[in-house]
XYZ file of C-alpha atoms in Angstrom:
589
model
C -3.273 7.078 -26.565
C -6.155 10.019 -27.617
C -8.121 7.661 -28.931
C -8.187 5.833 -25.683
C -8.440 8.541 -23.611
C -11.456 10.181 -25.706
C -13.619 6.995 -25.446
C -12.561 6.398 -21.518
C -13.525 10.187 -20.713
C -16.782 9.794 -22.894
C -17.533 6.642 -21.116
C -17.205 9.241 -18.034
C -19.750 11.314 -19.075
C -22.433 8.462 -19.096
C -22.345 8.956 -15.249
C -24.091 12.113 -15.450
C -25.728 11.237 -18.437
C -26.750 7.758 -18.559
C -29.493 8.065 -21.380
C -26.458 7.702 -23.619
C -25.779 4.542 -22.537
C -26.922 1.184 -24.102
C -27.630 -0.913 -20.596
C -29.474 0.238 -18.041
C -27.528 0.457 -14.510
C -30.835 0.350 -13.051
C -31.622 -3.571 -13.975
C -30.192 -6.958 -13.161
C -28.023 -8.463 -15.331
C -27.317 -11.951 -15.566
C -24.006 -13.419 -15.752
C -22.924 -17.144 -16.350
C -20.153 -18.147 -14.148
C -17.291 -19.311 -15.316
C -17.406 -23.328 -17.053
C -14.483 -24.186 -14.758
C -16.666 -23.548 -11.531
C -18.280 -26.270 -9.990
C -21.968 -25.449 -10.428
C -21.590 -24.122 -14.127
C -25.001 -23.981 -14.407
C -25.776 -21.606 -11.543
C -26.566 -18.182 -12.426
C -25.294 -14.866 -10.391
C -27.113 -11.676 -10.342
C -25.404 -8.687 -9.914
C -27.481 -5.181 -9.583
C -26.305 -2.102 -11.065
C -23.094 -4.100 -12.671
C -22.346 -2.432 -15.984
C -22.498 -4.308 -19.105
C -18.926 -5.360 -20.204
C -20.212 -5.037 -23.534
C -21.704 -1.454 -23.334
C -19.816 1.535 -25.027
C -21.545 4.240 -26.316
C -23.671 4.407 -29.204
C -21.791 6.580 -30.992
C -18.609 4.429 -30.161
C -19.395 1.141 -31.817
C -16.642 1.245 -34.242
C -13.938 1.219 -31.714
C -15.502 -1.372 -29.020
C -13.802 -4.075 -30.392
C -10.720 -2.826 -30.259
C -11.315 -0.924 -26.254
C -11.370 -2.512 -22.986
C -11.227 -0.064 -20.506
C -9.148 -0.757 -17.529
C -11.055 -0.397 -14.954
C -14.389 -2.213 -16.746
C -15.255 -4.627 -14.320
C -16.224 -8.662 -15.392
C -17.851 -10.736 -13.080
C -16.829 -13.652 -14.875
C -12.704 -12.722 -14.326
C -13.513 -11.036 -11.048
C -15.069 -14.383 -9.458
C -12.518 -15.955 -10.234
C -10.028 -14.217 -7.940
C -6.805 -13.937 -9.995
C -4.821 -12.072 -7.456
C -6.371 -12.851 -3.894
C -6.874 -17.005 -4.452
C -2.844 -16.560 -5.483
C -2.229 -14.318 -2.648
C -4.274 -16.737 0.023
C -1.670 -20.402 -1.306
C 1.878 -18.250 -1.787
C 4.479 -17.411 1.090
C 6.854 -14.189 0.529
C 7.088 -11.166 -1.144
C 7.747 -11.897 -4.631
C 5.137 -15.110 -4.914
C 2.281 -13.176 -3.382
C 2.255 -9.586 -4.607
C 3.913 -9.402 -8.121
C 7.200 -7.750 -7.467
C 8.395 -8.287 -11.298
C 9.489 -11.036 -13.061
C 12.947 -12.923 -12.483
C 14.472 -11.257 -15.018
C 13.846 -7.942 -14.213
C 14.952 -8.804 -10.648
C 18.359 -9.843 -12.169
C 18.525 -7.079 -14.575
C 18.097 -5.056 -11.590
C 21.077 -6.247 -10.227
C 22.881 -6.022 -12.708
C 22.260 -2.470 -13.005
C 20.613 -0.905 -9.500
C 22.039 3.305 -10.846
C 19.690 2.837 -13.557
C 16.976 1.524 -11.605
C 16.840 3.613 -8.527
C 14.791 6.688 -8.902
C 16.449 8.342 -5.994
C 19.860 10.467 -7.234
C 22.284 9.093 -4.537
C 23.161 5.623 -5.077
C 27.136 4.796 -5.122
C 29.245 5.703 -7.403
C 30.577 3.335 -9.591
C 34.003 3.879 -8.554
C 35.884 0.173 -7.738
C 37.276 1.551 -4.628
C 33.988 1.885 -3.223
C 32.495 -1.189 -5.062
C 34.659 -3.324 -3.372
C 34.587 -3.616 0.094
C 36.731 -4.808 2.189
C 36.134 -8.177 3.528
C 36.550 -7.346 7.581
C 35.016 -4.897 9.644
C 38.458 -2.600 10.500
C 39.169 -2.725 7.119
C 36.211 -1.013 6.501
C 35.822 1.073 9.591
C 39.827 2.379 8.325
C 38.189 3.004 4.488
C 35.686 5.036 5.992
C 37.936 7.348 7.973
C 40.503 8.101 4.841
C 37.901 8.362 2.069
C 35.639 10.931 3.914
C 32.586 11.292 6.154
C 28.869 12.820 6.048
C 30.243 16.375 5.346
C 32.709 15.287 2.166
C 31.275 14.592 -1.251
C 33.440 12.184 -2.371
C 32.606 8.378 -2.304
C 32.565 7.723 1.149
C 29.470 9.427 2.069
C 28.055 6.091 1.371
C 30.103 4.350 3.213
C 29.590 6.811 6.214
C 25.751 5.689 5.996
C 26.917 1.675 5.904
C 28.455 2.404 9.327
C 25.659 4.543 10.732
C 23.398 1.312 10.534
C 26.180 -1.435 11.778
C 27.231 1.054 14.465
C 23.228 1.132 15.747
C 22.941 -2.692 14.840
C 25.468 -3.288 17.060
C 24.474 -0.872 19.731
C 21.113 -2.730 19.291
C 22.671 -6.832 19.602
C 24.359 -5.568 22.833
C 21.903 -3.930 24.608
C 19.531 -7.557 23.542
C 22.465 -9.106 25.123
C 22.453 -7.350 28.293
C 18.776 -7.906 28.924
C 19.269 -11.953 28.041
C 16.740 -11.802 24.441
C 19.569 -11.896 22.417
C 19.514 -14.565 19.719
C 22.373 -13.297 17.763
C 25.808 -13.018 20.548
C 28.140 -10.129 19.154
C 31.574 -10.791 17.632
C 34.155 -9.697 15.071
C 33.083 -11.895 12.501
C 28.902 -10.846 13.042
C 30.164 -7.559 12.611
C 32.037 -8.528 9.197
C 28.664 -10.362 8.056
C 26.470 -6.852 8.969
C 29.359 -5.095 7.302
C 29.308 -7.104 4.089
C 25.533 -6.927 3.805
C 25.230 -3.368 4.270
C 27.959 -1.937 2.007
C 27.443 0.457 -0.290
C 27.157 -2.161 -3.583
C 24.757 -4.272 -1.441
C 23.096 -1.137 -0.523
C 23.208 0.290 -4.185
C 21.470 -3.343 -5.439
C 18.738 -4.099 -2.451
C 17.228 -0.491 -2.603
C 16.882 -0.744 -6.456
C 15.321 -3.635 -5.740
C 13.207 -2.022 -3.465
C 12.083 0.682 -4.899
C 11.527 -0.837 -8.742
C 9.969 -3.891 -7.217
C 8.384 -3.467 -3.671
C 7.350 0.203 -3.800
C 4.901 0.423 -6.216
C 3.005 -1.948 -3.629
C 3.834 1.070 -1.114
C 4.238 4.389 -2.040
C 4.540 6.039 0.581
C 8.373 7.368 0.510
C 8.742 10.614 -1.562
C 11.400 9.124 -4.253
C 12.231 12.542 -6.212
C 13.290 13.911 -2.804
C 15.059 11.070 -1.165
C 18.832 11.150 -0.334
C 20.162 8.294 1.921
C 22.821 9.734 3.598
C 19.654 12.469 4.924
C 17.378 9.290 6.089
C 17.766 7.706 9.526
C 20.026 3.993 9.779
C 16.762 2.359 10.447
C 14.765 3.335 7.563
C 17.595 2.365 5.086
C 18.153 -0.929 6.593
C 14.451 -1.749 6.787
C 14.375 -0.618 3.208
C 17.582 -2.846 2.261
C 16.157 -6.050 4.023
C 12.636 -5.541 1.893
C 15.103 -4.666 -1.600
C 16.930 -8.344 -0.206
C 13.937 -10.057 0.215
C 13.078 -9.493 -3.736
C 16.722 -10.531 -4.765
C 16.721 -13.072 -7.676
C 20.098 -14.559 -5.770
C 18.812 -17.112 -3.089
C 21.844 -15.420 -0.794
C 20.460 -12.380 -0.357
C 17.458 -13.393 0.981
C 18.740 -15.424 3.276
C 21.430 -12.747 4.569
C 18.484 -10.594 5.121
C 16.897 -12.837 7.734
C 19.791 -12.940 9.727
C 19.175 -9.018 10.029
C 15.119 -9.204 10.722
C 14.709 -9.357 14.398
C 18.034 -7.067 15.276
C 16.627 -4.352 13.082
C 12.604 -5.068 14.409
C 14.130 -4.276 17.749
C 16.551 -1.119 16.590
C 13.226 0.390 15.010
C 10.943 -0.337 17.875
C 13.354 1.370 20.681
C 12.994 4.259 18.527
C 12.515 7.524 21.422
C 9.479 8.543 19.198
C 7.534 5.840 20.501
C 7.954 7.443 23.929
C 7.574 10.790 22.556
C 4.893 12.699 24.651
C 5.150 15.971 22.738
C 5.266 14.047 19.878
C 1.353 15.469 18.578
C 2.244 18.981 19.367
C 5.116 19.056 16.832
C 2.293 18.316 14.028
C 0.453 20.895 14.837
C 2.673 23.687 13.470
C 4.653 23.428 9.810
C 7.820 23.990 11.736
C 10.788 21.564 13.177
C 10.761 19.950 9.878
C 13.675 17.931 11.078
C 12.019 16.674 13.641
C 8.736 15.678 12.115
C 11.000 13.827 9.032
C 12.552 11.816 11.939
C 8.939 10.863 13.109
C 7.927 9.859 9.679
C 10.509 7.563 9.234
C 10.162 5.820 12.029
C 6.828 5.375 11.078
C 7.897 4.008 7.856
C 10.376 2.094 8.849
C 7.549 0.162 11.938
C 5.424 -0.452 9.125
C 7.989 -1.901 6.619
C 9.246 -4.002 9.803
C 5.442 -5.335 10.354
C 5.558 -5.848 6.470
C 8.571 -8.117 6.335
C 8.250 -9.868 9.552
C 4.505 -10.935 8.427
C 5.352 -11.963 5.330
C 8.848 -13.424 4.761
C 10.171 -14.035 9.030
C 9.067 -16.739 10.907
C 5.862 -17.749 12.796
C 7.019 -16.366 15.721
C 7.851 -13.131 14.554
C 4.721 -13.144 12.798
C 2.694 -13.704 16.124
C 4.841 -10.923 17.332
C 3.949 -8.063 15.482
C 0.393 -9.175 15.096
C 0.084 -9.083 18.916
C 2.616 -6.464 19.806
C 4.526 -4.406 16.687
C 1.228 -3.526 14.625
C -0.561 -2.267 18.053
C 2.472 0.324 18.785
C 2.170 1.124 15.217
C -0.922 2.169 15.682
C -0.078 3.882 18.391
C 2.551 6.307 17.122
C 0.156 7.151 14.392
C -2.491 8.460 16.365
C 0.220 10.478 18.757
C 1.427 11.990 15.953
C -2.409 12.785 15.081
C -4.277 11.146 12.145
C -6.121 14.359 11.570
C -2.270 15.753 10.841
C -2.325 13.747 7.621
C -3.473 16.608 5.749
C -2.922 18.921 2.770
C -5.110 21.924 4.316
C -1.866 23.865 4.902
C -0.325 23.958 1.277
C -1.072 26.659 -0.901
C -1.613 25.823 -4.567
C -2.846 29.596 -4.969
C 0.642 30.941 -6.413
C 3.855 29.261 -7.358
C 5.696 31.098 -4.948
C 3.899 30.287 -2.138
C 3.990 26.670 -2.454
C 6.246 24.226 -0.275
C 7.415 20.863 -2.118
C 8.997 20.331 0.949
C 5.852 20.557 3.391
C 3.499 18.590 0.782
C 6.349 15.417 0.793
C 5.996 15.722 4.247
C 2.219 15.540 4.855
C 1.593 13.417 1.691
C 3.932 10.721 2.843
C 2.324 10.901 6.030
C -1.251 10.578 4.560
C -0.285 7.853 2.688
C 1.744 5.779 5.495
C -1.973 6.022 7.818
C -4.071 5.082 4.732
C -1.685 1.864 4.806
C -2.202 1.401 8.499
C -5.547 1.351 7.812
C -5.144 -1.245 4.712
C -2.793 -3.654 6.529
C -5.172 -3.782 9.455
C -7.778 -4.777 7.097
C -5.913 -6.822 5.642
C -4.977 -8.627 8.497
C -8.900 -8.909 10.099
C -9.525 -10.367 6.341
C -6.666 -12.604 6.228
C -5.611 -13.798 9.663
C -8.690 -12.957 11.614
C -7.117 -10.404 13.449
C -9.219 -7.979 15.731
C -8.740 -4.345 13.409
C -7.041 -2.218 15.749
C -8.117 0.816 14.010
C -12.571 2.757 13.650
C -14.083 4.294 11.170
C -14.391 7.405 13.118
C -10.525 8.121 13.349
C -10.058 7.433 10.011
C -10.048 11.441 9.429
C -6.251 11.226 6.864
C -6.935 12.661 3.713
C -7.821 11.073 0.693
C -3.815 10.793 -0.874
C -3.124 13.567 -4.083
C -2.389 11.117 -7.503
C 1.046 10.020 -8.308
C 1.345 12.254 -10.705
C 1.867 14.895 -8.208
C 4.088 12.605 -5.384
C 6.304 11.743 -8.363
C 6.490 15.244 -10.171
C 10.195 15.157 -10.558
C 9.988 19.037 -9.410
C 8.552 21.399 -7.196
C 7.122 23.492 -10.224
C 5.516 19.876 -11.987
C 4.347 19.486 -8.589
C 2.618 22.870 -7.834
C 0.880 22.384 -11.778
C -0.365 18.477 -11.450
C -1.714 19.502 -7.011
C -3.388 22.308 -8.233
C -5.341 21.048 -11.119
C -5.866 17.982 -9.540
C -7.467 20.235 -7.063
C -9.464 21.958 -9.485
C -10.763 19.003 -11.260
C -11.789 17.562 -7.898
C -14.899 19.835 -8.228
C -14.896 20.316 -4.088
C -12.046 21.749 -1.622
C -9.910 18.340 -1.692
C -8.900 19.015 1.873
C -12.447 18.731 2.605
C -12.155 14.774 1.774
C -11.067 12.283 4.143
C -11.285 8.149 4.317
C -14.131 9.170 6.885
C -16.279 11.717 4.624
C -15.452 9.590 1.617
C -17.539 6.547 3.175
C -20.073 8.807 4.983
C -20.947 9.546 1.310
C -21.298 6.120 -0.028
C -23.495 4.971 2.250
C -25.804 7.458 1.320
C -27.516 6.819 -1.969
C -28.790 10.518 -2.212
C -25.246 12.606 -1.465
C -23.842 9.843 -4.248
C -26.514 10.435 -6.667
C -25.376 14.359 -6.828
C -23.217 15.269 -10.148
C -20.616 16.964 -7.745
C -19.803 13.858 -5.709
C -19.731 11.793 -8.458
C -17.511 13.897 -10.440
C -15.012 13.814 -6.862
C -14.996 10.046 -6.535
C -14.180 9.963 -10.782
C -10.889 11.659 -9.832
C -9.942 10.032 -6.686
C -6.569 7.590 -7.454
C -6.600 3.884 -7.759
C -4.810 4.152 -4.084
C -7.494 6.104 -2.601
C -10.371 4.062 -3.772
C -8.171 0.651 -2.622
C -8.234 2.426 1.227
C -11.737 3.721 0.837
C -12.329 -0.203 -0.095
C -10.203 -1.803 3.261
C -12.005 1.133 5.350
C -15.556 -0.719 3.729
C -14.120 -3.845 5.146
C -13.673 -3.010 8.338
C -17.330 -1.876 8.717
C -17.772 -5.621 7.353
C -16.020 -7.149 9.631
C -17.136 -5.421 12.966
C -20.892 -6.436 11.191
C -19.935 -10.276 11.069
C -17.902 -10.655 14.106
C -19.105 -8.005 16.813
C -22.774 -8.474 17.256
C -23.986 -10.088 20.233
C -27.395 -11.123 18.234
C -28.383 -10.736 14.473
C -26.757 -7.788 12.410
C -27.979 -4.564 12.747
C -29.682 -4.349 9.147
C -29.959 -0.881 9.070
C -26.099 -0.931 9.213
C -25.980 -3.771 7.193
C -28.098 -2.045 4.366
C -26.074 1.380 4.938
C -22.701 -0.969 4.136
C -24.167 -2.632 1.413
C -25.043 0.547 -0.008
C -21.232 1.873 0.250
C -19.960 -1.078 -1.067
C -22.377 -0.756 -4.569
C -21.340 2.997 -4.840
C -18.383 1.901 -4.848
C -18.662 -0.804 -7.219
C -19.999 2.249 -9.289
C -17.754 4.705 -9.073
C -14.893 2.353 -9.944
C -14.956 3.002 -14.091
C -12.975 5.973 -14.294
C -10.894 8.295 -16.808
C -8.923 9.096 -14.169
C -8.078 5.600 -12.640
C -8.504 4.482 -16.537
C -4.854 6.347 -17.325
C -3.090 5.715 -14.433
C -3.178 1.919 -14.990
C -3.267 2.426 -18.998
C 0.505 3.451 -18.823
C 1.703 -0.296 -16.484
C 2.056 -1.980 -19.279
C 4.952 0.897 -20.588
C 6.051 1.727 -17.361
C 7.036 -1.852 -16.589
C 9.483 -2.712 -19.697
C 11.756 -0.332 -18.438
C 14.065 -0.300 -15.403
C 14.222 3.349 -15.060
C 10.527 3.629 -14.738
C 9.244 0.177 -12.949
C 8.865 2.229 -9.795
C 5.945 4.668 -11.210
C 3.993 1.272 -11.708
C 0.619 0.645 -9.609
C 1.055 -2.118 -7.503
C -1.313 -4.747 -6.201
C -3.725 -1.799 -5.535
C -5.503 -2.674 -8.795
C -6.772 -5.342 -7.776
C -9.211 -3.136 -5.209
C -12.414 -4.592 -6.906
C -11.365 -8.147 -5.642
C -11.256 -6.669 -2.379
C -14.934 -5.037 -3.131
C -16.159 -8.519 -3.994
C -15.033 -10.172 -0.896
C -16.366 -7.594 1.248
C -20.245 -7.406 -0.971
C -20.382 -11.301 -0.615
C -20.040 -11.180 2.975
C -22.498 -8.644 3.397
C -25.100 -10.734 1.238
C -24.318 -14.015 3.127
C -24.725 -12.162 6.308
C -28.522 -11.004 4.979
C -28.948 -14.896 4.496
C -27.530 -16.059 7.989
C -29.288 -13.050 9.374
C -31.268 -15.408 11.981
C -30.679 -14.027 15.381
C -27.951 -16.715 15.829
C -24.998 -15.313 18.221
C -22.058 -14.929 16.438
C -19.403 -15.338 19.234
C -18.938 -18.895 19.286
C -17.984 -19.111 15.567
C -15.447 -15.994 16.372
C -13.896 -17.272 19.340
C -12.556 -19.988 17.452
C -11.504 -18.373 14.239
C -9.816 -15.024 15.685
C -6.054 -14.531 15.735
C -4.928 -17.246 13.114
C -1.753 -16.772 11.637
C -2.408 -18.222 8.360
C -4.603 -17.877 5.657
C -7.033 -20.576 6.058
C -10.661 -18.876 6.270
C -9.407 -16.364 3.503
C -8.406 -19.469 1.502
C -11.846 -21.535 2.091
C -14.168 -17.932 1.661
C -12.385 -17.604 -2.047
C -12.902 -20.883 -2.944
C -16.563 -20.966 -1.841
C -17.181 -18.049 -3.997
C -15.264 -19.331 -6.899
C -17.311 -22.723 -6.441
C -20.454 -20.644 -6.282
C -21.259 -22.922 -3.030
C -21.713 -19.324 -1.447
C -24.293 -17.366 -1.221
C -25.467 -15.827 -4.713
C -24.694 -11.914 -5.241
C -28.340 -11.484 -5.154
C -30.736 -8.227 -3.971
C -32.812 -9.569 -0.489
């Protein structure tokens, strides 16, 4: 592992050093595509790409044996490995790599072991078996205890908090004439047997060693359920489902998927007209946890509905759910997303409490902005979100949102701080592309030396936040691009390209491979965020076929017809023009 880390730092160093290195950033190089492309002999160009093959002189003896993780290969990267999969699969576990079937059944098999949070069920039989009706449970819960005892059925206690607002929820569907599911005894049994503490126990193992190292945004070394709201446990439960090995579960789940979209959604702090003032002071921590959750819980709803309910559903939050997303996020106050209120000056004075708090909520608006993205790049949705309200922080590293403890917490903020090189709180998704677009600011050893120790999360936002800025270009000019714009994007998105290579980013995904052969530590993995510089190729290609199309030709009539698809079909046919090479060339104008 020091021999690694040695040659990734060193490699590092070249950025403020680059006489040391063999290639020079400053030329073309000339890669072959790939033999299985259709035009094998075309050629691509790629400024400032590093040489795959370039270590440092005084390195040669160990290049063989060294890739560096975050060494980027036109000749892999064209070929899209994760986005052309992503564009043909449906669900969860085909599109984003939420383990192998085997893990997902060892998982099962063992959900204490593999849920990082310290409150899953005892493995008492009493409590592992639940009864089979509804009273039978309801008369468990009353003689083995409620939210006060700490005996066994503080579990159960939270099984009934989310039928009890489930069923609240079906009736009040009911009353208004939208209900799709019609109330009974033996609906109540199903809702009962899906959330029990076992099922429970098994779906939010699943979740959190499968789904959330695709979403980290839920502090795990502080999470207790029986402290979380019904909703974002059930939301949580149907995602865990959704990645079950057993073909039941999943299909239990999406009898559960619109009830608990609509339980979420009538949440009060979407109504909330205080709800920004609350924010604005590090008290009521009660009250700002509740809004949090519900935020978490409207985003995992958006998740799940897009990507495992039906086409309907789908249309739904892509026309309705994402926009009041959206809209509790800015109440609550994107500039709230911050860190500039936790001390990392002395031990004493710092909160673990306050930094879960406004980490998770930094992290849950960098995903807002990533899923709208996402869905302008995917289903030629409209992004509901602009660069200039972008203003959340960049997120801290794992290392400090899973420090097991509020002293390995204080250490891993605080130097992370330090080796930052600039106040961190001073860096936002805004200021972080403000600087890439401007050659001269990223030239400067301090701002390189930031963007070397910003996480593999941060630079996949800062990449989706690029995007956007693409996609406004391509779809929202009346006449030609603006090519000042166009050059001042193009110019982020080759920064970026740059500042990719990293020590930093270099060890985080270094440890996957480790981190993923065991079921205790599956959820410290990094998700499908490594695959950011797939993203940055989609985004760079677009801008250089826009410099080739740039003819004055409107571009309204093309996106009138291809805006608001709910499938994949223009993301599909862009990937496999650039893996064809029928595209245009990553060429300078």
């Amino acid at each position: 592992m020091r021999i690694y880390e040695s040659v990734f730092q060193t490699l590092d160093d070249t950025v403020d050093h680059p006489e040391t290195t063999i290639a020079n950033s400053d030329n073309d190089i000339e890669l072959m595509l790939p033999p299985s492309l259709r035009n094998p002999g075309r050629r691509m160009q790629l400024t400032s790409w590093n040489n795959p093959d370039s270590l440092l002189i005084e390195h040669n003896a160990i290049a063989p044996f060294c890739r560096r993780p975050t060494q980027l290969d036109i000749n892999v990267l064209i070929e899209f490995p994760f986005l052309d999969n992503f564009t043909k699969a449906t669900g969860f576990v085909s599109s984003f790599g939420c383990g192998t079937k085997q893990q997902r059944l060892s998982i099962t098999l063992d959900p204490i072991r593999a849920n990082p949070s310290e409150n899953a069920s005892p493995r008492e039989e009493k409590v592992l078996n639940p009864a089979t009706h509804w009273v039978e449970i309801a008369r468990n819960m009353l003689v083995q205890g409620t939210k006060d005892t700490a005996d066994p059925g503080v579990s159960l206690y939270v099984t009934h908090r989310i039928v009890d607002q489930i069923r609240e929820t079906a009736i009040k569907q009911y009353h208004r004439g939208s209900a799709d599911i019609h109330w009974s005894t033996s609906v109540e049994a199903l809702c009962y047997e899906f959330f029990n503490p076992k099922n429970l126990d098994k779906c939010l193992a699943l979740f959190w060693s499968c789904w959330y190292p695709n979403w980290p945004t839920i502090h795990a070394p502080t999470f207790k359920r029986v402290e979380k709201s019904p909703s974002l446990i059930a939301v949580m439960a149907l995602v865990g489902a959704c990645l079950s090995a057993e073909d039941h579960d999943h299909a239990s789940a999406q009898l559960w998927f619109d009830l608990v979209e609509d339980l979420v959604y009538s949440d009060a702090a979407f109504d909330d007209q205080n709800i920004s003032n609350t924010w604005k002071e590090s008290t009521n921590t009660d009250r700002r946890s509740a809004h949090l959750q519900t935020l978490q819980a409207a985003y995992c709803v958006c998740l799940y509905q897009t990507w495992e309910g039906s086409k309907r559903s789908k249309r739904r939050v892509l026309r309705q759910r994402f926009n009041d997303l959206v809209y509790l996020a800015r109440d609550i106050g994107l500039d709230q997303a911050s860190l500039r209120s936790i001390d990392t000056s002395d031990p004493a004075g710092f909160d673990w409490e306050e930094y879960a708090l406004r980490e998770s909520l930094i992290r849950i608006c960098s995903y807002i902005c990533n899923i709208d993205a996402s869905y302008a790049l995917f289903f030629c949705h409209v992004p509901r979100t602009t660069l200039s309200e972008l203003v959340m922080e960049i997120s801290s590293p794992e290392s400090c949102f899973q420090a097991s403890s509020k002293e390995e917490c204080f250490i891993e903020l605080k130097v992370w701080r330090e080796r930052m090189g600039i106040d961190a709180t001073n860096m936002n998704v805004l200021s972080a592309v403000i600087a890439l677009c401007d050659n001269a600011i990223m030239r400067t050893p301090a701002m390189r030396r930031t963007f070397a120790h910003l996480s593999v999360l941060s630079m996949f936002t800062i990449v989706h936040a690029l995007y956007l800025q693409v996609y406004s270009l391509a779809n929202f000019s009346m006449t030609a691009p603006d090519t000042t714009r166009m050059t001042s994007v193009e110019n982020a998105l080759r920064n970026w390209q740059q500042s990719w290579p990293s020590h930093t980013r270099d060890m985080e995904l270094f440890d996957l491979l480790e981190k993923e052969s065991d079921l205790s530590t599956m959820w410290q993995r990094i998700g499908f965020m490594r695959y950011a510089p797939e993203y940055w190729l989609i985004a760079y290609s677009t801008v250089k076929k826009m410099y080739k199309q740039n003819d004055g030709i409107s571009q309204i009539s093309e996106t009138a017809i291809t805006v608001g698809n709910h499938d994949m079909i223009e993301a599909r046919r862009l990937i496999a023009e650039l893996r064809s090479g029928a595209i245009v060339p990553i060429v300078d104008s």
